[in-house]
Amino acid sequence: MTEAPSPNNRDSGEQDQFLTILSREEAVRRFEAALFPRAAVREQRRLADALGGALADDVVAPLDVPPFDRSNVDGFAVRSVDLSSAGEGTPVRLVLNDEAIACGTAPAKAVLPGTATAIATGGPLPRGADAVVMVEHTQPASGSGIEVRRAVSPGQFVSYAGSDIARGETLLRAGTVIGSREVGILAACGIADVSVARRPRVAVISTGDELVQPGSPLRPAAIYDTNGAIITAAIDENGGDAVFLGAVPDDDAQLEAAMRRALLESDMLVVSGGTSKGAGDLSHRIVTRLGRPGIIAHGVALKPGKPLCLAVCDGKPVVILPGFPTSAMFTFHDMIVPVLRRMAGLPPRADAKVGAKVPVRIASELGRAEFVMVSLVEGRDGLIAYPTGKGSGAITSFAQADGFLRVDTLADHMPADTAADVTLFTPHVRAPDIVIIGSHCTGLDLVTTPLARAGLMVRTIAVGSLGGLAAARRGECDLAPIHLFDDKTETYNTPFLAEGLELLPGWRRMQGIVFCKGDRRFEGVNAQEAVRAALADSACIIVNRNQGAGTRILIDRLLAGARPEGYWNQPRSHNAVAAAVAQRRADWGMTIAPVAQAYGLGFIPLAEEHYDFALVTARKQRPAVQAFLDALATEEIRAALALAGFRRA
Ligand code: AMP
Ligand code: MG
């Protein structure tokens, strides 16, 4: 586990596989040891351009603020002893000196016993005076004098020199990010130029023949380059100056040229993809040719993120992140951000943690520290952390999470109901106003739109109907959207309600057979005829649904025991069925009308599925739940649902 990677490989130019898998901590330790200490690169900035910069040095006050004893009010500078006997019945009369101290005027005359000098807010206290009386507490007296009917204490309404900022005081520490408040302190001290850490220039390269940049049309079998955009943004968020160099195909020569150029022009290089065992995975081999000492760690006992490769090439950090966006983001935040922040002169990021109970069992791989993204909701006795995981390929499991928890390297699972520490992605948890856990539907997004517009925070967690019901029974959500068909009673949803739950009718989703428009076997016939035609043609491939889905029950009934080609392809969602047919991986399947419509497929209606809500009665009176009920009842939402192909129950 702790053996160093073999140095000989560097010169052979090839380093094919994870030679040694390091623990996360050991990989970080070696990477940091190879990079630090290093001289901070600094630059001078005018105060007006300093916003967002990290101070390179401590700032020590060059002067006192205020620079002199200053009046806080409009009134008269006095000697407090003169007024020691002043009271309602015993006014004291003071003679006014013939000057008035305005803001910015240096006093010329001393305040002698028995006298006072008019002074404005911000004016410097004259010699002899030790307090100020507010003008409201005086009355003009005969001659050029004033009468005072209350005593004053020494120092009243005076800000002493240096009381705000004292000369020699350390005002701001190196590493502080300059915001408007820091700008204020610097300006008050008269500082016009500050020395800030120069943002490290970080080149970002995506690799893969399959990548297309957002904005361009997607070719078949291609995907959008997600990592390029997120890594670029995350670098800028953490004090770097990212330069995105685009996606490079899996071609050794092109990739090496791009990486060499990137390294010449920047302080750090972050590549994503091409770091695992695949035939087209080149990036880590190229790194071995880019400079010394080369690869520091390749393969970290970390999930997501095992294929992470850390290198230092002639003093510059080179990182190859795993290709899967969630793995790429997670390893970037966990292991690269600390290095980047240090190079950018920023203090380590403060990660806030909260305790939460995990209601479900989490399977984990033995021997790797596993990080699981979670969404937080408020339960009966404290926070509940729901794994958002859809696998390391899912961008949403990172983007929609509140934070993550760690399953120990030596555990093969985390049992349900474990109390865990959740590291937050944001400084604070904001508990959602309404929590909806269960089966997701695009219609649901329409209903929650007005809530979101009204400033309510809506949290929806897609765990399927049964998972939603379990959450509702445990009181972890307000509503559980479900579409469960009961074979015995041949009804939807109601038979599944437990005590404490009531049914809130949602909408109906027409289910039917989908096919590519123009397919003669399906065009213009009813469902039974379509199935007969499909079964009669041995080349006709079905895409099925997973066991337990209401749709699956319909399919099995229609098939009446037949097992056509494709039967064992059992995706878990309406969308996956439509995509399979639209991409001609299958000829037919069963999905809901709005999805068929969205994919431009032919549709033969068969039966309506009931999409309803199990409402937790005890939470019904909550304002956000009421807002949901109201939204569901409005004409506007009904119309929007109808337009999207849903029929209101
Ligand atoms: P690789 O590490 O290159 O083998 O990639 C692993 C997986 O991540 C593959 O499914 C890639 O298509 C995907 N992937 C790689 N790079 C990106 C990227 N920049 N954006 C989105 N997905 C990516
Ligand atoms: Mg790749």
XYZ file of C-alpha atoms and ligand atoms in Angstrom:
673
model
C 0.000 0.000 0.000
C 2.734 2.429 0.778
C 5.392 1.442 -1.690
C 6.662 4.157 -4.030
C 5.876 3.819 -7.719
C 8.793 2.282 -9.539
C 11.031 5.080 -10.803
C 12.435 3.055 -13.718
C 9.243 3.301 -15.589
C 9.700 6.964 -16.163
C 12.486 6.463 -18.592
C 10.872 3.563 -20.354
C 8.183 6.113 -21.153
C 5.336 3.751 -20.453
C 3.592 3.062 -17.222
C 0.746 0.854 -17.978
C -1.192 0.150 -14.894
C -1.805 1.204 -11.378
C 1.469 -0.065 -10.008
C 0.577 0.671 -6.455
C -2.719 1.740 -5.090
C -2.124 4.354 -2.418
C -4.486 5.328 0.339
C -6.078 8.702 -0.180
C -4.066 10.215 2.687
C -0.763 8.830 1.426
C -1.414 10.075 -2.116
C -2.180 13.572 -0.816
C 0.887 13.528 1.416
C 3.228 12.591 -1.432
C 1.664 15.059 -3.845
C 1.970 17.938 -1.385
C 5.510 16.940 -0.438
C 6.496 17.119 -4.110
C 4.927 20.561 -4.557
C 5.486 22.498 -1.355
C 6.981 24.635 -0.039
C 7.166 26.774 -3.149
C 7.619 30.497 -3.569
C 4.293 32.295 -3.751
C 3.833 34.215 -6.956
C 2.532 37.653 -6.147
C 1.397 40.727 -7.990
C 0.530 44.316 -7.111
C -3.059 45.366 -7.641
C -4.681 48.755 -7.433
C -7.294 48.806 -4.699
C -10.019 49.220 -7.322
C -8.956 45.949 -8.990
C -8.196 44.012 -5.846
C -11.644 42.523 -5.269
C -11.484 38.731 -5.042
C -7.703 38.643 -4.685
C -6.028 36.814 -1.817
C -3.717 39.070 0.186
C -0.104 37.996 -0.225
C 1.037 39.652 3.017
C -0.432 40.668 6.320
C -1.605 44.280 6.257
C -0.323 46.344 9.187
C -2.014 49.680 9.901
C 0.308 52.511 8.811
C -1.632 55.097 10.826
C -4.290 55.635 13.445
C -7.924 55.781 12.440
C -9.294 58.204 13.275
C -6.016 60.082 13.019
C -7.103 62.579 15.741
C -9.647 62.789 18.571
C -12.871 63.350 16.690
C -16.321 64.609 17.585
C -19.157 62.166 16.972
C -21.923 64.746 17.050
C -22.731 68.333 16.163
C -22.276 70.408 19.305
C -19.646 72.109 21.423
C -16.179 71.027 22.478
C -15.920 71.529 26.232
C -13.831 70.798 29.321
C -15.876 68.248 31.299
C -14.760 69.699 34.673
C -16.436 73.007 33.772
C -19.785 71.201 33.676
C -19.459 69.069 36.786
C -22.068 71.123 38.640
C -24.482 71.500 35.686
C -28.067 70.302 36.225
C -31.703 71.144 35.377
C -31.858 73.794 38.107
C -28.196 74.796 37.950
C -27.283 75.675 34.356
C -23.657 76.454 33.590
C -22.867 79.255 31.194
C -19.890 78.918 28.828
C -18.405 81.619 26.614
C -18.114 80.644 22.958
C -14.717 80.929 21.288
C -14.908 82.730 17.996
C -14.244 79.774 15.736
C -16.347 76.892 14.493
C -14.607 73.611 13.749
C -16.038 72.146 10.586
C -15.097 68.723 9.196
C -11.648 69.008 7.700
C -10.771 72.169 9.644
C -7.890 72.125 12.081
C -8.758 74.049 15.269
C -6.723 77.198 15.923
C -7.810 78.053 19.446
C -7.634 76.180 22.697
C -10.693 75.651 24.870
C -9.815 77.484 28.054
C -11.708 77.074 31.345
C -15.233 78.455 31.063
C -15.276 78.379 27.262
C -16.555 76.134 24.483
C -16.000 75.868 20.717
C -18.662 74.965 18.186
C -17.751 71.694 16.499
C -19.310 69.609 13.694
C -19.552 65.814 13.516
C -16.134 64.613 12.352
C -14.319 67.742 13.502
C -11.017 67.394 15.416
C -11.178 68.193 19.109
C -9.273 71.388 19.976
C -6.576 71.574 22.623
C -8.027 71.746 26.140
C -11.331 70.081 25.304
C -12.057 66.549 26.488
C -15.735 66.083 25.655
C -18.492 67.253 23.361
C -21.999 68.419 24.341
C -24.709 67.846 21.779
C -26.214 70.995 20.392
C -29.675 69.685 21.455
C -28.537 69.742 25.080
C -27.618 73.431 25.066
C -29.386 76.756 24.813
C -28.051 80.013 23.473
C -27.240 82.418 26.290
C -26.922 86.175 26.320
C -23.784 87.533 24.711
C -21.913 84.924 22.727
C -22.473 82.068 25.125
C -24.332 78.820 25.699
C -26.084 77.374 28.676
C -25.692 73.694 29.577
C -28.094 71.921 31.949
C -26.422 68.520 32.275
C -23.022 67.262 33.295
C -20.814 65.445 30.810
C -18.290 62.736 31.399
C -14.763 63.041 29.999
C -14.636 61.561 26.507
C -18.362 61.939 25.865
C -19.081 61.887 22.121
C -15.383 61.676 21.321
C -13.725 58.986 19.202
C -10.096 58.925 20.271
C -7.232 58.713 17.816
C -6.552 55.063 16.976
C -9.757 53.829 18.614
C -10.919 52.299 15.321
C -7.586 51.226 13.866
C -4.373 51.540 15.851
C -1.126 52.193 14.018
C 0.977 49.018 13.969
C -2.046 46.746 14.408
C -2.326 43.740 12.029
C -5.548 44.439 10.238
C -5.773 41.694 7.655
C -3.975 38.397 7.391
C -2.258 36.985 4.321
C -4.669 34.704 2.497
C -7.716 36.848 3.269
C -9.865 37.197 0.197
C -10.495 40.838 -0.503
C -14.182 41.687 -0.389
C -15.931 45.027 0.007
C -15.296 45.026 3.770
C -11.560 44.476 3.330
C -11.499 47.181 0.659
C -13.041 49.493 3.271
C -10.289 48.796 5.794
C -7.561 49.328 3.202
C -9.123 52.574 2.008
C -9.456 53.878 5.582
C -5.720 53.351 5.961
C -4.997 55.144 2.703
C -3.607 52.019 1.053
C -3.941 52.278 -2.724
C -1.956 49.230 -3.827
C -2.007 45.762 -2.374
C 0.106 42.754 -2.942
C -2.037 39.741 -3.783
C -1.207 36.178 -4.715
C -1.335 35.789 -8.475
C -4.084 33.383 -9.446
C -2.385 30.252 -10.726
C -3.087 29.720 -14.398
C -4.572 26.267 -14.746
C -4.980 24.631 -18.138
C -7.920 22.253 -18.509
C -8.099 19.535 -21.161
C -10.848 16.985 -21.702
C -10.000 13.780 -23.507
C -12.148 11.396 -25.457
C -13.273 10.747 -29.022
C -16.848 10.783 -27.770
C -16.872 14.358 -26.476
C -18.819 17.206 -28.039
C -18.783 20.770 -26.682
C -22.073 22.187 -25.377
C -23.685 24.254 -28.098
C -22.853 21.779 -30.868
C -25.289 19.053 -31.920
C -24.733 15.622 -30.404
C -23.642 12.914 -32.849
C -24.816 9.325 -32.301
C -22.869 7.657 -29.458
C -21.373 10.995 -28.419
C -21.871 12.819 -25.128
C -21.414 16.402 -24.057
C -18.149 17.353 -22.449
C -19.264 17.908 -18.875
C -15.924 17.801 -17.134
C -14.402 20.632 -19.156
C -17.060 23.073 -17.971
C -17.245 21.941 -14.332
C -13.526 21.716 -13.767
C -13.025 25.136 -15.335
C -15.676 26.610 -13.038
C -14.371 24.796 -9.956
C -10.859 26.121 -10.611
C -12.151 29.670 -10.816
C -14.178 29.097 -7.654
C -11.050 28.081 -5.801
C -8.669 30.858 -6.654
C -7.326 29.654 -9.990
C -7.469 31.233 -13.407
C -8.711 28.419 -15.618
C -7.988 28.227 -19.324
C -10.106 25.599 -21.029
C -8.312 24.149 -24.025
C -11.151 21.992 -25.317
C -11.500 18.262 -25.798
C -8.697 16.350 -27.456
C -9.377 13.024 -29.211
C -7.844 9.813 -27.860
C -4.775 10.177 -30.032
C -1.363 9.907 -28.470
C 0.388 12.517 -30.605
C -2.413 15.085 -30.462
C -2.874 14.681 -26.749
C 0.837 14.896 -25.995
C 1.154 18.048 -28.102
C -1.821 19.617 -26.328
C -0.493 18.704 -22.886
C 2.992 20.025 -23.655
C 1.615 23.312 -24.933
C -0.675 23.617 -21.933
C 2.175 23.055 -19.496
C 4.356 25.659 -21.187
C 1.678 28.295 -20.786
C 0.353 27.516 -17.336
C 1.202 26.749 -13.732
C -0.852 23.594 -13.507
C -2.579 21.153 -15.832
C -5.798 19.270 -15.188
C -6.785 16.589 -17.681
C -9.899 14.466 -17.383
C -10.410 11.008 -18.818
C -8.095 8.426 -20.247
C -6.598 7.369 -16.970
C -8.029 3.898 -16.527
C -7.114 0.608 -18.177
C -8.962 1.130 -21.466
C -7.120 0.744 -24.745
C -7.662 4.403 -25.581
C -6.480 5.621 -22.200
C -3.301 7.507 -22.899
C -3.102 10.511 -20.651
C -1.194 8.887 -17.824
C 1.361 7.415 -20.213
C 2.000 10.809 -21.736
C 2.531 12.318 -18.290
C 5.567 10.104 -17.788
C 7.239 11.928 -20.693
C 6.472 15.484 -19.625
C 8.993 16.186 -16.916
C 10.402 15.154 -13.572
C 9.704 13.610 -11.163
C 6.598 12.482 -13.074
C 3.849 10.335 -11.617
C 3.495 10.561 -7.850
C 0.359 8.458 -7.483
C -1.686 6.548 -9.981
C -4.526 4.656 -8.437
C -5.943 5.775 -5.117
C -8.031 3.631 -2.789
C -10.913 5.991 -3.148
C -14.414 5.688 -4.498
C -15.396 7.456 -6.617
C -12.035 8.195 -8.117
C -9.772 5.159 -8.120
C -7.950 5.895 -11.422
C -6.853 9.355 -10.279
C -3.316 10.132 -11.390
C -1.213 12.780 -9.635
C 2.044 13.952 -11.160
C 4.567 16.735 -10.898
C 6.341 17.636 -14.135
C 9.298 19.967 -13.696
C 7.692 21.526 -10.654
C 4.209 21.903 -12.083
C 1.309 19.812 -10.825
C -0.346 17.666 -13.474
C -3.553 15.914 -12.515
C -5.492 13.374 -14.497
C -8.979 13.044 -13.186
C -11.215 10.050 -13.828
C -13.563 10.526 -16.792
C -16.890 10.015 -15.043
C -18.085 13.491 -14.104
C -19.000 12.686 -10.500
C -15.664 10.942 -9.943
C -13.863 13.810 -11.617
C -15.625 16.417 -9.501
C -15.309 14.550 -6.283
C -11.600 13.837 -6.589
C -11.043 17.384 -7.762
C -12.758 18.833 -4.704
C -11.321 16.368 -2.278
C -7.698 16.159 -3.388
C -6.919 18.900 -5.904
C -8.716 21.910 -4.446
C -6.474 21.945 -1.331
C -3.378 22.078 -3.543
C -4.867 24.706 -5.822
C -5.916 26.893 -2.903
C -2.449 26.654 -1.433
C -0.906 27.686 -4.746
C -3.437 30.529 -4.951
C -2.409 31.781 -1.509
C -5.814 30.950 -0.035
C -6.347 29.395 3.376
C -7.619 25.784 3.426
C -11.298 25.541 2.698
C -13.370 25.242 5.845
C -15.671 22.267 5.427
C -18.703 22.429 7.656
C -19.961 19.108 8.986
C -23.302 18.025 10.377
C -24.492 14.812 11.962
C -27.278 12.939 10.182
C -28.903 9.552 10.217
C -28.707 7.434 7.071
C -32.042 5.624 6.693
C -30.935 3.052 4.132
C -28.153 0.502 3.836
C -25.245 1.617 1.680
C -23.212 -1.081 -0.021
C -19.526 -0.266 -0.276
C -16.376 -1.730 -1.682
C -14.016 -3.229 0.858
C -10.551 -1.670 0.743
C -11.485 1.753 -0.609
C -12.537 4.867 1.231
C -15.922 5.461 -0.286
C -17.590 8.834 -0.490
C -21.328 8.906 -0.916
C -23.164 12.045 -1.998
C -26.226 12.751 0.126
C -29.248 15.029 0.220
C -30.358 16.234 3.622
C -33.922 16.429 4.884
C -35.298 17.047 8.342
C -36.644 13.923 10.071
C -38.520 13.497 13.349
C -35.356 13.630 15.423
C -32.794 15.467 13.393
C -31.299 15.430 9.940
C -31.611 12.488 7.584
C -29.037 11.908 4.851
C -30.295 10.259 1.663
C -27.689 8.902 -0.740
C -28.258 10.636 -4.092
C -26.075 8.130 -5.833
C -26.915 7.078 -9.316
C -23.377 5.809 -9.782
C -20.169 7.606 -10.556
C -21.336 8.364 -14.104
C -24.194 10.519 -12.879
C -23.593 14.242 -12.839
C -26.742 14.899 -10.788
C -25.542 12.833 -7.865
C -22.871 15.456 -7.281
C -24.691 18.562 -8.446
C -27.851 17.994 -6.411
C -26.220 16.771 -3.233
C -25.884 18.830 -0.044
C -22.707 17.072 0.922
C -21.092 13.686 1.284
C -20.328 11.069 3.858
C -17.509 8.612 4.054
C -17.818 4.850 4.355
C -14.692 3.458 5.952
C -12.056 1.721 3.887
C -12.505 -1.453 5.910
C -16.306 -1.645 5.714
C -18.200 -3.495 3.019
C -21.387 -1.613 3.810
C -22.921 0.965 6.090
C -25.970 -0.451 7.871
C -29.302 1.357 7.738
C -29.834 3.873 10.560
C -26.144 4.649 10.994
C -25.376 8.059 12.451
C -22.871 9.648 10.070
C -20.946 12.872 9.673
C -21.896 14.734 6.524
C -19.400 17.193 5.068
C -21.393 20.010 3.516
C -20.760 21.524 0.097
C -22.148 24.821 1.392
C -21.380 26.529 4.715
C -24.882 25.912 6.106
C -27.668 23.414 5.714
C -30.848 24.954 4.494
C -33.644 22.633 5.454
C -36.125 22.383 2.595
C -39.646 23.728 3.118
C -41.201 20.701 1.482
C -39.725 17.262 0.890
C -41.045 14.968 -1.827
C -39.521 11.495 -1.917
C -40.604 8.780 -4.303
C -41.120 8.334 -7.996
C -40.235 11.301 -10.130
C -42.393 12.646 -12.941
C -41.914 15.703 -15.122
C -45.491 16.661 -14.173
C -44.262 17.100 -10.612
C -41.866 19.811 -11.740
C -44.824 21.723 -13.161
C -46.668 21.597 -9.820
C -43.685 22.738 -7.780
C -42.891 25.674 -10.102
C -45.138 28.177 -8.254
C -43.687 27.059 -4.907
C -40.168 27.703 -6.080
C -41.240 31.065 -7.475
C -42.672 31.965 -4.071
C -39.247 31.354 -2.538
C -40.026 27.966 -1.027
C -37.271 25.432 -1.199
C -38.570 22.204 -2.670
C -36.497 19.059 -2.333
C -37.413 16.110 -4.530
C -35.531 12.865 -4.114
C -36.161 10.173 -6.705
C -36.020 6.761 -5.064
C -39.001 5.060 -6.746
C -42.503 4.467 -5.373
C -41.622 1.890 -2.722
C -38.673 3.900 -1.403
C -40.971 6.926 -1.197
C -43.601 5.035 0.771
C -40.991 3.832 3.241
C -39.723 7.405 3.690
C -43.287 8.648 4.223
C -43.914 5.969 6.865
C -40.748 7.074 8.664
C -41.902 10.687 8.494
C -38.956 11.821 6.387
C -41.014 13.509 3.711
C -44.248 15.398 3.277
C -45.354 13.637 0.131
C -44.416 10.414 -1.584
C -45.344 10.289 -5.266
C -46.289 6.695 -6.125
C -47.694 4.664 -9.012
C -48.100 1.172 -7.619
C -50.487 -1.306 -9.147
C -52.036 -3.890 -6.845
C -52.560 -7.138 -8.748
C -55.174 -8.524 -6.364
C -57.503 -5.562 -6.247
C -56.499 -4.318 -9.694
C -56.313 -0.819 -8.296
C -53.565 1.740 -7.980
C -51.918 3.121 -4.880
C -54.668 3.037 -2.240
C -53.924 -0.556 -1.130
C -50.355 0.507 -0.359
C -51.163 3.283 2.118
C -50.126 2.648 5.696
C -51.531 4.323 8.792
C -50.793 8.002 8.965
C -50.824 8.372 5.191
C -53.632 9.580 2.994
C -54.030 9.559 -0.760
C -53.777 12.834 -2.599
C -54.910 12.212 -6.170
C -52.353 13.354 -8.716
C -52.794 12.667 -12.398
C -53.101 9.880 -14.912
C -50.342 8.902 -17.291
C -51.454 7.027 -20.396
C -49.230 4.036 -20.953
C -48.942 2.442 -24.320
C -46.770 0.840 -26.918
C -44.091 3.002 -28.493
C -42.491 2.423 -31.870
C -40.697 4.453 -34.513
C -43.209 6.304 -36.626
C -43.796 4.569 -39.951
C -43.192 1.058 -38.613
C -45.868 -0.952 -40.478
C -46.097 -3.566 -37.747
C -47.451 -0.980 -35.322
C -48.878 1.905 -37.296
C -52.681 2.134 -37.121
C -53.385 -1.014 -35.081
C -54.516 -1.583 -31.500
C -52.309 -2.943 -28.722
C -53.311 -6.600 -29.091
C -52.766 -6.504 -32.838
C -49.438 -4.773 -32.345
C -48.248 -7.462 -29.960
C -49.372 -10.190 -32.325
C -47.454 -8.549 -35.177
C -44.362 -8.118 -33.006
C -44.386 -11.746 -31.841
C -44.903 -12.993 -35.373
C -41.675 -11.313 -36.469
C -38.606 -12.969 -34.917
C -36.460 -9.953 -35.839
C -38.691 -7.644 -33.813
C -36.971 -6.640 -30.561
C -38.786 -5.495 -27.433
C -37.373 -3.353 -24.644
C -38.906 -4.490 -21.374
C -39.187 -2.856 -17.938
C -37.793 -3.866 -14.577
C -39.553 -6.329 -12.296
C -41.797 -4.417 -9.901
C -42.697 -1.629 -12.301
C -46.431 -1.242 -12.906
C -45.640 -1.063 -16.594
C -43.956 -4.467 -16.410
C -47.184 -6.043 -15.206
C -48.947 -4.666 -18.277
C -46.219 -5.940 -20.576
C -46.282 -9.415 -19.084
C -50.051 -9.576 -19.431
C -49.859 -8.550 -23.064
C -47.105 -11.065 -23.778
C -49.027 -13.875 -22.036
C -45.906 -15.906 -21.377
C -44.068 -15.135 -24.613
C -40.376 -14.184 -24.323
C -39.504 -12.213 -27.454
C -35.987 -11.130 -28.294
C -35.020 -8.236 -25.971
C -37.224 -9.408 -23.088
C -34.256 -9.486 -20.707
C -33.313 -5.911 -21.444
C -35.078 -4.366 -18.462
C -34.290 -0.682 -17.944
C -35.715 1.092 -14.959
C -37.349 4.153 -16.450
C -39.873 5.358 -18.984
C -37.176 7.456 -20.649
C -34.772 4.563 -21.126
C -37.485 2.634 -22.986
C -38.190 5.571 -25.289
C -34.468 6.139 -25.932
C -33.949 2.468 -26.831
C -36.738 2.626 -29.407
C -35.780 6.072 -30.730
C -32.203 4.881 -31.248
C -33.483 1.664 -32.869
C -31.850 -0.609 -30.351
C -35.353 -1.977 -29.901
C -38.462 -1.891 -32.076
C -41.072 -1.533 -29.388
C -41.649 -1.123 -25.700
C -44.086 0.401 -23.288
C -43.855 3.876 -21.839
C -46.063 6.838 -20.973
C -47.561 9.225 -23.532
C -45.673 12.408 -22.527
C -42.366 10.574 -22.877
C -43.369 9.057 -26.234
C -44.322 12.548 -27.355
C -41.014 14.024 -26.182
C -39.055 11.402 -28.160
C -41.220 11.796 -31.278
C -42.360 8.163 -31.204
C -45.553 6.501 -32.425
C -47.874 5.594 -29.554
C -50.677 3.042 -29.076
C -52.566 3.856 -25.866
C -53.274 0.926 -23.575
C -54.059 1.755 -19.950
C -53.765 4.681 -17.611
C -51.298 4.631 -14.803
C -52.272 6.487 -11.647
C -49.597 8.832 -10.360
C -50.775 9.954 -6.916
C -49.275 11.173 -3.676
C -49.091 9.465 -0.314
C -49.501 12.472 1.928
C -48.195 12.317 5.497
C -51.303 13.442 7.392
C -49.310 14.825 10.324
C -47.535 17.231 7.968
C -50.565 18.314 5.978
C -50.959 21.686 7.701
C -47.427 22.843 6.935
C -47.528 26.026 4.852
C -45.437 24.574 2.033
C -47.633 21.453 1.865
C -50.683 23.694 1.700
C -48.984 25.663 -1.061
C -48.452 22.388 -2.935
C -52.127 21.433 -2.526
C -53.148 24.883 -3.728
C -50.842 24.696 -6.731
C -52.214 21.296 -7.668
C -55.731 22.737 -7.678
C -55.087 25.829 -9.811
C -56.379 26.132 -13.352
C -52.944 27.209 -14.528
C -51.287 24.018 -13.307
C -54.119 21.832 -14.556
C -53.680 23.367 -17.986
C -49.906 22.930 -17.876
C -50.302 19.252 -16.908
C -52.812 18.676 -19.702
C -50.516 20.322 -22.210
C -47.677 18.040 -21.157
C -49.917 15.009 -21.719
C -51.068 14.274 -18.164
C -54.747 13.925 -17.289
C -55.751 15.280 -13.891
C -57.329 12.715 -11.602
P -12.266 7.446 -19.323
O -11.664 7.768 -17.998
O -11.738 8.276 -20.430
O -12.201 5.979 -19.610
O -13.796 7.805 -19.200
C -14.683 7.146 -18.336
C -16.114 7.583 -18.625
O -16.257 8.975 -18.429
C -16.564 7.337 -20.064
O -17.929 6.965 -20.035
C -16.423 8.691 -20.713
O -17.289 8.879 -21.825
C -16.783 9.623 -19.580
N -16.126 10.911 -19.745
C -14.812 11.112 -19.960
N -14.553 12.423 -20.082
C -15.728 13.076 -19.957
C -16.119 14.453 -20.002
N -15.221 15.407 -20.215
N -17.413 14.758 -19.836
C -18.329 13.780 -19.614
N -18.035 12.483 -19.548
C -16.751 12.113 -19.734
Mg -11.901 8.422 -22.418
